[in-house]
Short mmCIF file of C-alpha atoms in Angstrom, two decimals:
data_model
loop_
_atom_site.label_atom_id
_atom_site.label_comp_id
_atom_site.label_asym_id
_atom_site.label_seq_id
_atom_site.Cartn_x
_atom_site.Cartn_y
_atom_site.Cartn_z
CA GLY A 1 27.02 72.93 -9.70
CA ALA A 2 27.53 74.85 -6.51
CA GLY A 3 24.27 73.91 -4.84
CA VAL A 4 21.75 71.10 -4.55
CA SER A 5 19.87 70.70 -7.78
CA GLN A 6 16.39 69.21 -8.04
CA SER A 7 14.33 68.35 -11.08
CA PRO A 8 11.71 68.82 -12.22
CA SER A 9 10.89 72.04 -10.41
CA ASN A 10 7.22 71.48 -11.15
CA LYS A 11 5.36 68.31 -11.99
CA VAL A 12 1.67 67.92 -12.70
CA THR A 13 0.42 64.37 -13.02
CA GLU A 14 -2.78 62.43 -13.03
CA LYS A 15 -3.87 60.27 -10.15
CA GLY A 16 -2.52 56.75 -10.53
CA LYS A 17 0.56 57.68 -12.54
CA ASP A 18 4.12 57.11 -11.33
CA VAL A 19 6.53 60.01 -10.87
CA GLU A 20 10.27 60.30 -10.40
CA LEU A 21 11.95 63.21 -8.71
CA ARG A 22 15.68 63.74 -8.99
CA CYS A 23 18.21 65.26 -6.62
CA ASP A 24 21.79 66.10 -7.46
CA PRO A 25 23.59 66.89 -4.18
CA ILE A 26 26.63 69.04 -3.60
CA SER A 27 29.70 67.19 -4.78
CA GLY A 28 31.39 65.28 -1.97
CA HIS A 29 28.48 65.45 0.45
CA THR A 30 28.01 62.07 2.06
CA ALA A 31 24.55 62.59 3.49
CA LEU A 32 21.35 63.11 1.53
CA TYR A 33 17.85 63.70 2.84
CA TRP A 34 14.38 63.81 1.29
CA TYR A 35 11.59 65.78 2.94
CA ARG A 36 8.03 66.62 2.03
CA GLN A 37 6.46 69.97 2.78
CA SER A 38 2.82 70.87 2.31
CA LEU A 39 1.97 74.51 1.73
CA GLY A 40 3.56 76.62 4.47
CA GLN A 41 3.80 73.64 6.77
CA GLY A 42 6.62 71.81 8.51
CA LEU A 43 9.08 69.34 7.08
CA GLU A 44 8.03 65.72 6.90
CA PHE A 45 11.11 63.49 6.91
CA LEU A 46 11.02 60.79 4.25
CA ILE A 47 14.40 59.11 3.90
CA TYR A 48 18.08 59.60 4.80
CA PHE A 49 21.18 58.27 3.05
CA GLN A 50 24.60 58.42 4.70
CA GLY A 51 27.60 57.09 2.84
CA ASN A 52 27.43 53.35 2.26
CA SER A 53 25.16 52.70 5.23
CA ALA A 54 21.68 51.28 4.80
CA PRO A 55 19.26 54.18 4.29
CA ASP A 56 16.92 55.26 7.05
CA LYS A 57 13.53 54.74 5.42
CA SER A 58 11.50 55.30 8.56
CA GLY A 59 9.70 58.34 7.17
CA LEU A 60 8.35 56.88 3.96
CA PRO A 61 4.55 57.13 4.29
CA SER A 62 3.65 54.02 2.30
CA ASP A 63 5.15 51.34 0.09
CA ARG A 64 4.27 53.49 -2.92
CA PHE A 65 7.28 55.61 -2.02
CA SER A 66 10.85 54.51 -2.65
CA ALA A 67 14.20 56.16 -3.14
CA GLU A 68 17.64 55.18 -4.26
CA ARG A 69 20.99 56.83 -4.35
CA THR A 70 23.31 55.65 -7.06
CA GLY A 71 27.06 55.78 -6.64
CA GLY A 72 26.73 57.84 -3.49
CA SER A 73 25.65 60.86 -5.49
CA VAL A 74 22.40 61.42 -7.40
CA SER A 75 19.18 60.30 -5.75
CA THR A 76 15.79 59.53 -7.22
CA LEU A 77 12.54 59.53 -5.25
CA THR A 78 9.84 57.46 -6.90
CA ILE A 79 6.15 57.67 -6.09
CA GLN A 80 4.02 54.94 -7.62
CA ARG A 81 0.30 55.17 -8.27
CA THR A 82 0.17 58.78 -7.14
CA GLN A 83 -2.72 60.00 -5.01
CA GLN A 84 -4.01 63.54 -4.54
CA GLU A 85 -2.66 63.59 -0.99
CA ASP A 86 0.83 63.19 -2.43
CA SER A 87 0.64 66.78 -3.71
CA ALA A 88 3.36 68.74 -1.94
CA VAL A 89 6.83 70.18 -2.38
CA TYR A 90 9.51 67.54 -2.17
CA LEU A 91 12.77 68.89 -0.80
CA CYS A 92 16.19 67.35 -1.06
CA ALA A 93 19.13 68.33 1.13
CA SER A 94 22.72 67.23 1.39
CA SER A 95 25.40 67.66 4.01
CA GLN A 96 28.95 66.72 4.82
CA GLN A 97 29.09 64.69 8.00
CA GLY A 98 31.78 62.88 9.90
CA GLY A 99 35.15 63.97 11.19
CA ALA A 100 35.26 67.69 11.80
CA ASN A 101 32.23 68.34 9.64
CA THR A 102 29.21 69.59 11.53
CA GLY A 103 26.56 68.53 9.08
CA GLU A 104 24.46 71.59 8.34
CA LEU A 105 22.06 70.89 5.51
CA PHE A 106 22.01 72.54 2.14
CA PHE A 107 18.60 72.41 0.51
CA GLY A 108 17.50 72.38 -3.08
CA GLU A 109 14.67 74.57 -4.32
CA GLY A 110 12.30 71.63 -4.28
CA SER A 111 10.06 69.80 -6.73
CA ARG A 112 6.43 70.86 -6.56
CA LEU A 113 4.19 67.89 -7.27
CA THR A 114 0.52 68.35 -8.12
CA VAL A 115 -1.64 65.27 -8.51
CA LEU A 116 -4.91 65.92 -10.31
CA ALA B 1 16.00 59.06 20.03
CA GLN B 2 16.51 62.75 19.45
CA SER B 3 13.78 65.35 19.13
CA VAL B 4 13.16 69.06 18.77
CA ALA B 5 10.25 71.09 20.08
CA GLN B 6 9.26 74.51 18.82
CA PRO B 7 6.42 75.35 21.19
CA GLU B 8 5.04 78.28 19.21
CA ASP B 9 3.47 77.78 15.80
CA GLN B 10 3.34 81.55 15.32
CA VAL B 11 5.25 84.52 16.72
CA ASN B 12 4.14 88.08 16.03
CA VAL B 13 6.29 91.11 16.78
CA ALA B 14 6.33 94.76 15.81
CA GLU B 15 9.14 96.08 13.67
CA GLY B 16 11.98 97.39 15.79
CA ASN B 17 11.11 95.21 18.78
CA PRO B 18 13.27 92.30 19.89
CA LEU B 19 12.21 88.84 18.78
CA THR B 20 12.65 85.38 20.22
CA VAL B 21 11.78 82.08 18.58
CA LYS B 22 11.95 79.22 21.03
CA CYS B 23 13.51 75.79 20.60
CA THR B 24 14.16 72.96 23.03
CA TYR B 25 15.82 69.69 22.19
CA SER B 26 16.43 66.20 23.44
CA VAL B 27 19.49 64.16 22.49
CA SER B 28 21.36 61.39 24.25
CA GLY B 29 24.81 62.79 23.62
CA ASN B 30 26.11 66.29 23.07
CA PRO B 31 24.21 68.33 20.51
CA TYR B 32 24.97 70.15 17.35
CA LEU B 33 22.18 72.70 17.01
CA PHE B 34 21.03 74.59 13.94
CA TRP B 35 18.54 77.20 12.80
CA TYR B 36 17.23 77.35 9.27
CA VAL B 37 14.97 79.94 7.63
CA GLN B 38 12.51 79.69 4.78
CA TYR B 39 11.41 82.98 3.27
CA PRO B 40 8.08 83.04 1.37
CA ASN B 41 8.31 81.11 -1.89
CA ARG B 42 11.98 80.43 -1.30
CA GLY B 43 14.08 77.43 -0.37
CA LEU B 44 15.31 76.60 3.10
CA GLN B 45 18.64 78.08 4.05
CA PHE B 46 21.04 77.62 6.92
CA LEU B 47 21.07 80.52 9.41
CA LEU B 48 23.44 79.60 12.26
CA LYS B 49 24.77 76.74 14.33
CA TYR B 50 26.10 75.85 17.76
CA ILE B 51 28.91 73.35 17.83
CA THR B 52 30.97 74.05 20.92
CA GLY B 53 32.46 76.93 22.84
CA ASP B 54 30.68 80.23 23.39
CA ASN B 55 27.03 79.69 24.20
CA LEU B 56 25.98 82.73 22.18
CA VAL B 57 26.38 82.20 18.46
CA LYS B 58 25.86 84.79 15.77
CA GLY B 59 24.57 84.13 12.30
CA SER B 60 23.30 85.78 9.18
CA TYR B 61 21.03 88.84 9.00
CA GLY B 62 21.77 89.91 12.59
CA PHE B 63 20.33 86.78 14.18
CA GLU B 64 21.87 85.10 17.19
CA ALA B 65 21.01 82.10 19.33
CA GLU B 66 21.85 81.14 22.86
CA PHE B 67 22.67 77.57 23.83
CA ASN B 68 21.55 76.68 27.34
CA LYS B 69 22.62 73.18 28.32
CA SER B 70 20.75 73.03 31.61
CA GLN B 71 17.48 74.02 29.95
CA THR B 72 18.26 72.09 26.75
CA SER B 73 17.28 75.16 24.77
CA PHE B 74 18.56 77.00 21.73
CA HIS B 75 16.37 80.06 21.31
CA LEU B 76 16.78 82.28 18.26
CA LYS B 77 16.95 86.00 18.92
CA LYS B 78 17.31 89.32 17.20
CA PRO B 79 17.54 92.68 19.01
CA SER B 80 15.49 94.62 16.46
CA ALA B 81 13.09 92.86 14.09
CA LEU B 82 12.58 93.85 10.47
CA VAL B 83 9.52 93.24 8.33
CA SER B 84 11.81 91.30 6.01
CA ASP B 85 12.50 88.81 8.82
CA SER B 86 8.99 87.43 8.35
CA ALA B 87 9.52 83.79 7.46
CA LEU B 88 9.24 80.20 8.63
CA TYR B 89 12.00 79.19 11.04
CA PHE B 90 13.15 75.66 11.82
CA CYS B 91 15.36 74.44 14.64
CA ALA B 92 17.32 71.19 14.20
CA VAL B 93 19.58 68.95 16.28
CA ARG B 94 22.24 66.32 15.60
CA ASP B 95 23.92 64.08 18.14
CA VAL B 96 27.65 64.80 18.15
CA ASN B 97 28.38 61.32 19.45
CA THR B 98 26.65 59.67 16.51
CA ASN B 99 29.09 60.64 13.83
CA ALA B 100 26.87 59.82 10.91
CA GLY B 101 23.58 60.59 12.61
CA LYS B 102 20.85 62.49 10.85
CA SER B 103 19.51 65.92 11.70
CA THR B 104 16.06 66.08 13.31
CA PHE B 105 13.89 69.14 12.71
CA GLY B 106 11.22 70.86 14.74
CA ASP B 107 7.81 71.61 13.28
CA GLY B 108 8.70 75.21 12.49
CA THR B 109 7.61 78.62 13.75
CA THR B 110 6.10 81.27 11.53
CA LEU B 111 7.47 84.68 12.42
CA THR B 112 5.45 87.71 11.36
CA VAL B 113 6.93 91.16 11.82
CA LYS B 114 4.42 93.97 11.41
CA PRO B 115 5.34 97.53 10.46
#
């Protein structure tokens, strides 16, 4: 597709369940970011993948959160044993960095997670 | 470490008046600077960027931003605000000298334009 695709767009789950959120970045983009945004608030950085480098996991709030990026393309964010405070919109973004590329981010529409 | 400060959580202006949304940054090398906008119930989208050259850059929807190296600022401006400009605005920085470095975002500023 032409843009960053995220699925599901909405997810309602019960406290304690695991969830997986998927991000399909723009083809050829080497960098991929995950952010969390509570209603109308700022962006909370979660994790950053760049090429084959080790991911920057410094923003993950707890060990219940993990993410992987397979084959340098699709990424999955996994939240284990969800808690109500995990309810938020999870945003994925990709960019082309390196060389002459300036690295502006292209965002998906987000996955809205509600933990009951 | 790089950082971005958006000192105002909220900016209110009347339609037709000029608007400014402030941003200052800190980066060890030379900066790439960006503004992004998030309209209500919409995704984040790129608005404009400063890479090099002219300190005044123009972007979408009539917005512009001025890079000031001495003040380490990149304020977003528009000569005449529209009600439809009401949105959440984010400033971001990347270090040019760190080729694969990540973008760092400010906390965002909510712009409200009243008729």
